[in-house]
Amino acid sequence: MSSAAKPPRHQPRLTPLLSLVFLLSFIPPHAIGIPLTSLPHRPSASHTSASHAALLARGGAKSTAASKATETASSPSANGILKTFLQTVSSARSHLAAAAAARGASIFAMYPIDTIKTRMQIGSRGAVGKVWKMDGLYKGVWGSLMGQVPYGVLTFGSYEIYKQHLLSRFPATSPPLIYALSAILGDVTGSGWLCPSEVVKQQLQAGMYGSMGEAVRGIWGKDGLAGFYRGFTGGLARDVPFRVAQLTTFEVAKNIYLRAKRNSATSNNNKKIKNKSKNDDDVALSPLEAAICGAAAGSFSAAITNPLDRIKTIMMTDTANAYGGSVAACAAKIVRDDGIAGMFKGVVPRVGYIAPSVCIFFVTYEFVQQKMRLKE
């Protein structure tokens, strides 16, 4: 993957982006989303609890203790923010430990599928014959784990901080909207840590380097620190729409399932359910049911955001800047070279990755939580 002339340095414009993130924390929320750092927990009649239990795939944790910790902290100073973050992480440490183990297991188990997806997405640039090669399927897996597991902690802690600040600043705003913006801002914050590991991982998956050490040295030698943030905007352009689509689809799937569950209970003359008012609090999703709905929502969202995922993959591996270095330029070149169908390269492994990942995550999380409870 070398070129005759040394490619120009990729200089991501991080300052305007970070400024935008800062400003967004002081305006009313305007997007629809859900805390991306949620984990399964015991059934509850709360609509919010059911929603929090569903979206497992990207790590982190949501606990009552953590929420209480953030509700009691109100200092906007740097010390107050740090204290809130540490309290949040400390109060949820058992959930975070189980989540880290579960996330690591799901990433490791499904990593070959992710490698195949990456190979397919860069196939137009010479990797077509290598897509199904068995060797190298785990290239970059350790770098991915080093990025993804701390990313869960960082997004969880920062999400709680954003949520606390926005709830106190806009008390009249609908909480789900606050959760939406907080989740997006938490994702943006976590991406600052995640992006370098993603760049290393994807360049290894693409066969551009033989080892993680070689990749780190090569990226640093070619582009310096900026090289590790290649495709940062592409990652955000994928993750935010994915989060909104995931929540919307989950809410639809959850409501359909709860309606069917309630109707079934009524038809079986279950008076306890029959006599309740018909709303989403009548019947709660169990953790397993929430996981199934979350897997369905994630799979659908993965499919419709695949074009953005391919753009992100190409931007992170395009060291020669042949695709223009921006989301719009990359999209235009993909369409020119491969047509609209080119935007959906890798969609099958991307969709196939989600549901098994959620199942592995869920089973591992529950297993670790049970073991931890036995030791207490």
Coordinates of C-alpha atoms in Angstrom, one line a residue:
M1 CA 0.0 0.0 0.0
S2 CA 2.8 2.4 -0.8
S3 CA 2.8 5.2 -3.4
A4 CA 5.4 6.9 -5.4
A5 CA 4.9 10.2 -3.7
K6 CA 4.5 10.6 0.0
P7 CA 0.9 11.4 0.6
P8 CA 0.0 14.7 2.2
R9 CA -0.5 14.5 6.0
H10 CA -4.1 14.0 7.0
Q11 CA -5.0 16.8 9.4
P12 CA -8.4 16.2 11.0
R13 CA -10.0 19.4 12.1
L14 CA -10.5 18.4 15.7
T15 CA -10.8 21.9 17.2
P16 CA -14.0 22.9 15.4
L17 CA -15.5 19.5 16.2
L18 CA -14.7 19.7 19.9
S19 CA -16.0 23.3 20.0
L20 CA -19.2 22.0 18.5
V21 CA -19.5 19.3 21.1
F22 CA -19.0 21.9 23.9
L23 CA -21.7 24.1 22.4
L24 CA -24.1 21.3 22.0
S25 CA -24.0 20.6 25.7
F26 CA -25.6 24.1 26.3
I27 CA -28.5 23.9 23.9
P28 CA -31.8 22.0 24.1
P29 CA -31.6 18.4 22.8
H30 CA -33.0 17.9 19.3
A31 CA -32.2 14.3 18.4
I32 CA -33.8 10.9 19.3
G33 CA -31.6 8.4 21.0
I34 CA -30.9 6.3 24.1
P35 CA -28.0 5.7 26.4
L36 CA -25.6 3.6 24.4
T37 CA -24.0 2.3 27.6
S38 CA -26.8 0.1 28.7
L39 CA -26.7 -3.4 30.1
P40 CA -29.4 -6.0 30.9
H41 CA -30.8 -6.0 34.4
R42 CA -33.7 -7.6 36.2
P43 CA -37.2 -7.0 34.9
S44 CA -38.9 -3.8 36.0
A45 CA -42.2 -2.2 35.2
S46 CA -40.4 0.9 34.2
H47 CA -40.5 1.9 30.5
T48 CA -37.1 3.5 30.9
S49 CA -35.6 0.4 32.4
A50 CA -36.8 -1.7 29.5
S51 CA -35.2 0.7 27.1
H52 CA -32.0 0.8 28.9
A53 CA -31.7 -3.0 28.9
A54 CA -31.9 -3.3 25.2
L55 CA -28.9 -1.8 23.5
L56 CA -26.0 -3.9 24.6
A57 CA -23.7 -4.2 21.7
R58 CA -21.3 -1.4 22.3
G59 CA -20.4 -1.8 25.9
G60 CA -20.7 0.1 29.1
A61 CA -23.2 -0.2 31.9
K62 CA -26.3 1.5 33.3
S63 CA -27.0 1.1 37.0
T64 CA -29.3 2.7 39.5
A65 CA -26.3 3.4 41.8
A66 CA -24.5 5.3 39.0
S67 CA -27.6 7.4 38.3
K68 CA -27.9 8.4 42.0
A69 CA -24.3 9.3 42.1
T70 CA -24.6 11.7 39.1
E71 CA -27.9 13.1 40.4
T72 CA -26.1 14.2 43.7
A73 CA -23.2 15.9 41.9
S74 CA -23.8 19.4 40.6
S75 CA -20.5 21.2 40.4
P76 CA -19.7 22.4 36.9
S77 CA -16.0 22.8 37.7
A78 CA -13.3 20.6 36.3
N79 CA -12.9 19.0 39.8
G80 CA -16.7 18.5 40.0
I81 CA -16.7 16.8 36.6
L82 CA -13.9 14.5 37.5
K83 CA -15.5 13.7 40.8
T84 CA -18.8 12.8 39.0
F85 CA -17.0 10.6 36.5
L86 CA -15.1 8.7 39.2
Q87 CA -18.2 8.3 41.4
T88 CA -20.1 7.1 38.4
V89 CA -17.5 4.5 37.4
S90 CA -17.0 3.4 41.1
S91 CA -20.7 3.0 41.8
A92 CA -21.1 0.8 38.7
R93 CA -17.8 -1.1 38.9
S94 CA -19.4 -4.5 39.1
H95 CA -21.5 -3.8 36.1
L96 CA -18.5 -2.4 34.2
A97 CA -16.4 -5.4 35.1
A98 CA -19.1 -7.8 33.8
A99 CA -19.5 -5.6 30.7
A100 CA -15.8 -5.5 30.0
A101 CA -15.6 -9.3 30.1
A102 CA -18.8 -9.7 28.0
R103 CA -17.6 -7.1 25.5
G104 CA -14.2 -8.7 25.2
A105 CA -15.8 -12.1 24.6
S106 CA -18.2 -10.9 22.0
I107 CA -15.5 -8.9 20.1
F108 CA -13.0 -11.8 20.2
A109 CA -15.6 -14.5 19.1
M110 CA -17.0 -12.4 16.2
Y111 CA -13.7 -10.7 15.1
P112 CA -13.2 -12.9 12.0
I113 CA -16.6 -11.7 10.7
D114 CA -15.5 -8.1 11.2
T115 CA -12.2 -8.9 9.3
I116 CA -14.2 -10.4 6.4
K117 CA -16.4 -7.3 6.3
T118 CA -13.4 -5.0 6.2
R119 CA -11.8 -7.0 3.4
M120 CA -15.1 -6.8 1.4
Q121 CA -15.4 -3.1 1.9
I122 CA -12.0 -2.3 0.6
G123 CA -12.2 -5.0 -2.1
S124 CA -12.3 -2.5 -5.0
R125 CA -8.8 -1.6 -4.1
G126 CA -7.2 -5.0 -4.6
A127 CA -8.4 -7.2 -1.8
V128 CA -11.1 -9.2 -3.7
G129 CA -9.1 -12.4 -3.8
K130 CA -8.1 -12.2 -0.1
V131 CA -11.6 -11.8 1.4
W132 CA -12.1 -15.4 2.3
K133 CA -8.5 -16.3 3.2
M134 CA -8.4 -18.0 6.6
D135 CA -5.1 -16.6 7.7
G136 CA -5.0 -13.2 9.3
L137 CA -8.6 -13.3 10.4
Y138 CA -7.5 -12.2 13.9
K139 CA -5.1 -9.5 12.9
G140 CA -5.5 -6.5 15.1
V141 CA -7.8 -8.2 17.6
W142 CA -5.7 -7.2 20.6
G143 CA -5.6 -3.5 19.5
S144 CA -9.3 -3.7 19.1
L145 CA -9.8 -5.0 22.6
M146 CA -7.5 -2.3 24.0
G147 CA -9.6 0.3 22.3
Q148 CA -13.1 -1.1 22.8
V149 CA -13.1 -2.1 26.4
P150 CA -11.9 1.3 27.9
Y151 CA -14.2 3.0 25.3
G152 CA -17.2 1.4 27.1
V153 CA -16.0 2.9 30.5
L154 CA -15.3 6.3 29.0
T155 CA -18.6 6.6 27.1
F156 CA -20.5 5.4 30.2
G157 CA -18.9 7.9 32.5
S158 CA -19.1 10.8 30.1
Y159 CA -22.7 10.0 29.2
E160 CA -23.7 10.2 32.9
I161 CA -21.9 13.6 33.2
Y162 CA -23.6 15.0 30.1
K163 CA -26.9 13.7 31.3
Q164 CA -26.6 15.2 34.7
H165 CA -25.6 18.6 33.3
L166 CA -28.4 18.7 30.7
L167 CA -31.1 17.5 33.1
S168 CA -30.2 20.2 35.6
R169 CA -29.9 22.9 32.9
F170 CA -33.1 21.9 31.0
P171 CA -35.5 20.4 33.6
A172 CA -38.6 21.0 31.5
T173 CA -37.1 19.0 28.5
S174 CA -38.4 15.5 28.0
P175 CA -35.8 13.1 29.6
P176 CA -35.6 10.8 26.5
L177 CA -34.4 13.7 24.5
I178 CA -31.8 14.5 27.2
Y179 CA -30.7 10.9 27.1
A180 CA -30.4 11.1 23.3
L181 CA -28.1 14.0 23.2
S182 CA -26.1 12.7 26.2
A183 CA -25.6 9.4 24.4
I184 CA -24.4 11.1 21.2
L185 CA -22.0 13.3 23.2
G186 CA -20.8 10.3 25.1
D187 CA -20.1 8.5 21.9
V188 CA -18.2 11.5 20.5
T189 CA -16.2 11.7 23.7
G190 CA -15.4 8.0 23.6
S191 CA -14.5 8.1 20.0
G192 CA -11.4 10.2 20.9
W193 CA -10.0 7.1 22.6
L194 CA -11.5 4.6 20.2
C195 CA -10.4 6.0 16.8
P196 CA -6.7 5.2 17.1
S197 CA -7.3 1.6 17.8
E198 CA -9.8 1.4 15.0
V199 CA -7.3 2.8 12.5
V200 CA -4.7 0.3 13.6
K201 CA -7.2 -2.5 13.5
Q202 CA -8.6 -1.8 10.1
Q203 CA -5.2 -1.2 8.5
L204 CA -4.1 -4.6 9.9
Q205 CA -7.3 -6.2 8.6
A206 CA -6.6 -4.7 5.2
G207 CA -3.2 -6.3 5.1
M208 CA -1.3 -3.1 5.1
Y209 CA 0.9 -4.2 8.1
G210 CA 2.0 -7.5 9.5
S211 CA 1.8 -6.7 13.2
M212 CA 0.3 -4.2 15.6
G213 CA 3.8 -2.8 16.5
E214 CA 4.6 -2.4 12.8
A215 CA 1.3 -0.7 12.2
V216 CA 1.8 1.8 15.1
R217 CA 5.3 2.6 13.9
G218 CA 4.2 3.0 10.3
I219 CA 1.2 5.2 11.0
W220 CA 3.2 7.4 13.3
G221 CA 6.2 7.6 10.9
K222 CA 3.9 8.5 8.0
D223 CA 1.4 10.9 9.5
G224 CA 2.3 11.4 13.2
L225 CA -0.6 11.6 15.7
A226 CA -3.0 12.8 13.0
G227 CA -2.6 9.4 11.3
F228 CA -4.3 7.7 14.2
Y229 CA -7.4 10.0 13.7
R230 CA -7.7 9.2 10.0
G231 CA -11.4 8.7 9.4
F232 CA -12.5 10.2 12.7
T233 CA -15.3 12.2 11.0
G234 CA -16.3 9.1 9.1
G235 CA -16.7 7.2 12.3
L236 CA -18.9 9.9 13.8
A237 CA -20.9 10.1 10.6
R238 CA -21.7 6.4 11.0
D239 CA -22.2 6.2 14.7
V240 CA -24.7 9.0 15.3
P241 CA -27.2 7.8 12.6
F242 CA -26.7 4.2 13.8
R243 CA -27.6 5.2 17.3
V244 CA -30.8 7.1 16.2
A245 CA -31.8 4.2 13.9
Q246 CA -31.1 1.7 16.6
L247 CA -33.3 3.4 19.2
T248 CA -36.1 4.0 16.8
T249 CA -36.2 0.4 15.6
F250 CA -35.9 -0.9 19.1
E251 CA -38.8 1.2 20.3
V252 CA -41.0 -0.1 17.4
A253 CA -39.9 -3.7 18.1
K254 CA -40.4 -3.4 21.8
N255 CA -43.9 -1.8 21.5
I256 CA -45.0 -4.5 19.0
Y257 CA -43.7 -7.3 21.3
L258 CA -45.3 -5.8 24.5
R259 CA -48.6 -5.3 22.7
A260 CA -48.6 -9.0 21.6
K261 CA -47.5 -10.1 25.1
R262 CA -50.3 -8.1 26.8
N263 CA -52.9 -9.3 24.3
S264 CA -51.8 -12.9 24.9
A265 CA -52.1 -12.5 28.7
T266 CA -55.5 -10.9 28.3
S267 CA -56.8 -13.7 26.0
N268 CA -55.6 -16.2 28.6
N269 CA -57.9 -14.5 31.2
N270 CA -55.0 -13.2 33.3
K271 CA -57.1 -10.7 35.3
K272 CA -54.0 -9.1 36.9
I273 CA -52.8 -8.0 33.5
K274 CA -56.3 -7.5 32.0
N275 CA -57.4 -5.0 34.6
K276 CA -54.4 -2.7 34.2
S277 CA -54.4 0.4 32.1
K278 CA -53.0 -0.3 28.7
N279 CA -49.7 1.4 28.5
D280 CA -46.1 0.4 28.2
D281 CA -45.8 -0.1 32.0
D282 CA -48.2 -3.0 32.0
V283 CA -45.7 -5.6 31.0
A284 CA -41.9 -5.3 31.1
L285 CA -39.4 -6.9 28.9
S286 CA -37.2 -9.5 30.5
P287 CA -33.5 -9.1 29.9
L288 CA -33.6 -11.9 27.3
E289 CA -36.6 -10.4 25.5
A290 CA -34.8 -7.0 25.6
A291 CA -31.7 -8.6 24.1
I292 CA -33.7 -10.1 21.3
C293 CA -35.4 -6.8 20.5
G294 CA -32.0 -5.1 20.7
A295 CA -30.4 -7.7 18.4
A296 CA -33.2 -7.1 15.8
A297 CA -32.9 -3.4 16.1
G298 CA -29.1 -3.5 15.8
S299 CA -29.2 -5.8 12.8
F300 CA -31.6 -3.5 10.9
S301 CA -29.7 -0.4 11.9
A302 CA -26.4 -2.0 10.7
A303 CA -27.9 -2.7 7.3
I304 CA -29.2 0.8 6.7
T305 CA -26.0 2.5 7.9
N306 CA -23.7 0.1 6.0
P307 CA -22.9 2.9 3.4
L308 CA -21.6 5.1 6.2
D309 CA -19.6 2.1 7.6
R310 CA -18.0 1.5 4.3
I311 CA -17.1 5.2 4.0
K312 CA -15.5 5.0 7.5
T313 CA -13.5 1.9 6.6
I314 CA -12.2 3.4 3.4
M315 CA -11.2 6.7 5.1
M316 CA -9.3 4.8 7.8
T317 CA -7.3 2.7 5.3
D318 CA -6.9 5.3 2.5
T319 CA -3.4 6.4 3.3
A320 CA -2.9 7.8 -0.2
N321 CA -6.0 10.1 0.1
A322 CA -7.3 8.6 -3.1
Y323 CA -10.8 9.0 -1.8
G324 CA -10.5 12.7 -1.0
G325 CA -10.2 12.6 2.8
S326 CA -13.8 13.7 3.5
V327 CA -17.1 11.9 3.9
A328 CA -18.7 13.6 0.9
A329 CA -15.7 13.0 -1.4
C330 CA -15.4 9.4 -0.4
A331 CA -19.1 8.7 -0.9
A332 CA -18.9 10.4 -4.4
K333 CA -15.9 8.3 -5.5
I334 CA -17.5 5.0 -4.2
V335 CA -20.6 5.8 -6.3
R336 CA -18.5 6.7 -9.4
D337 CA -16.4 3.6 -9.1
D338 CA -18.9 1.0 -7.9
G339 CA -22.4 2.5 -8.3
I340 CA -25.0 2.6 -5.5
A341 CA -24.4 -1.1 -4.9
G342 CA -20.9 -0.3 -3.9
M343 CA -22.2 1.5 -0.8
F344 CA -23.5 -1.8 0.5
K345 CA -20.4 -3.9 0.2
G346 CA -19.9 -5.9 3.4
V347 CA -23.5 -5.5 4.4
V348 CA -24.0 -9.3 5.0
P349 CA -21.1 -9.8 7.5
R350 CA -22.0 -6.5 9.1
V351 CA -25.6 -7.5 9.8
G352 CA -24.5 -11.1 10.6
Y353 CA -22.1 -9.7 13.2
I354 CA -24.7 -7.9 15.4
A355 CA -27.2 -10.6 16.6
P356 CA -24.5 -13.2 17.6
S357 CA -22.5 -10.4 19.4
V358 CA -25.5 -9.4 21.4
C359 CA -26.2 -13.0 22.4
I360 CA -22.6 -13.6 23.4
F361 CA -22.5 -10.4 25.3
F362 CA -25.7 -11.2 27.1
V363 CA -24.8 -14.7 28.1
T364 CA -21.3 -13.7 29.2
Y365 CA -22.5 -10.7 31.2
E366 CA -25.1 -12.8 33.1
F367 CA -22.5 -15.5 33.8
V368 CA -20.0 -13.0 35.2
Q369 CA -22.6 -11.2 37.2
Q370 CA -23.7 -14.5 38.8
K371 CA -20.2 -15.4 39.7
M372 CA -19.6 -12.0 41.2
R373 CA -22.7 -12.3 43.3
L374 CA -21.7 -15.7 44.6
K375 CA -18.4 -14.2 45.9
E376 CA -20.1 -11.3 47.7

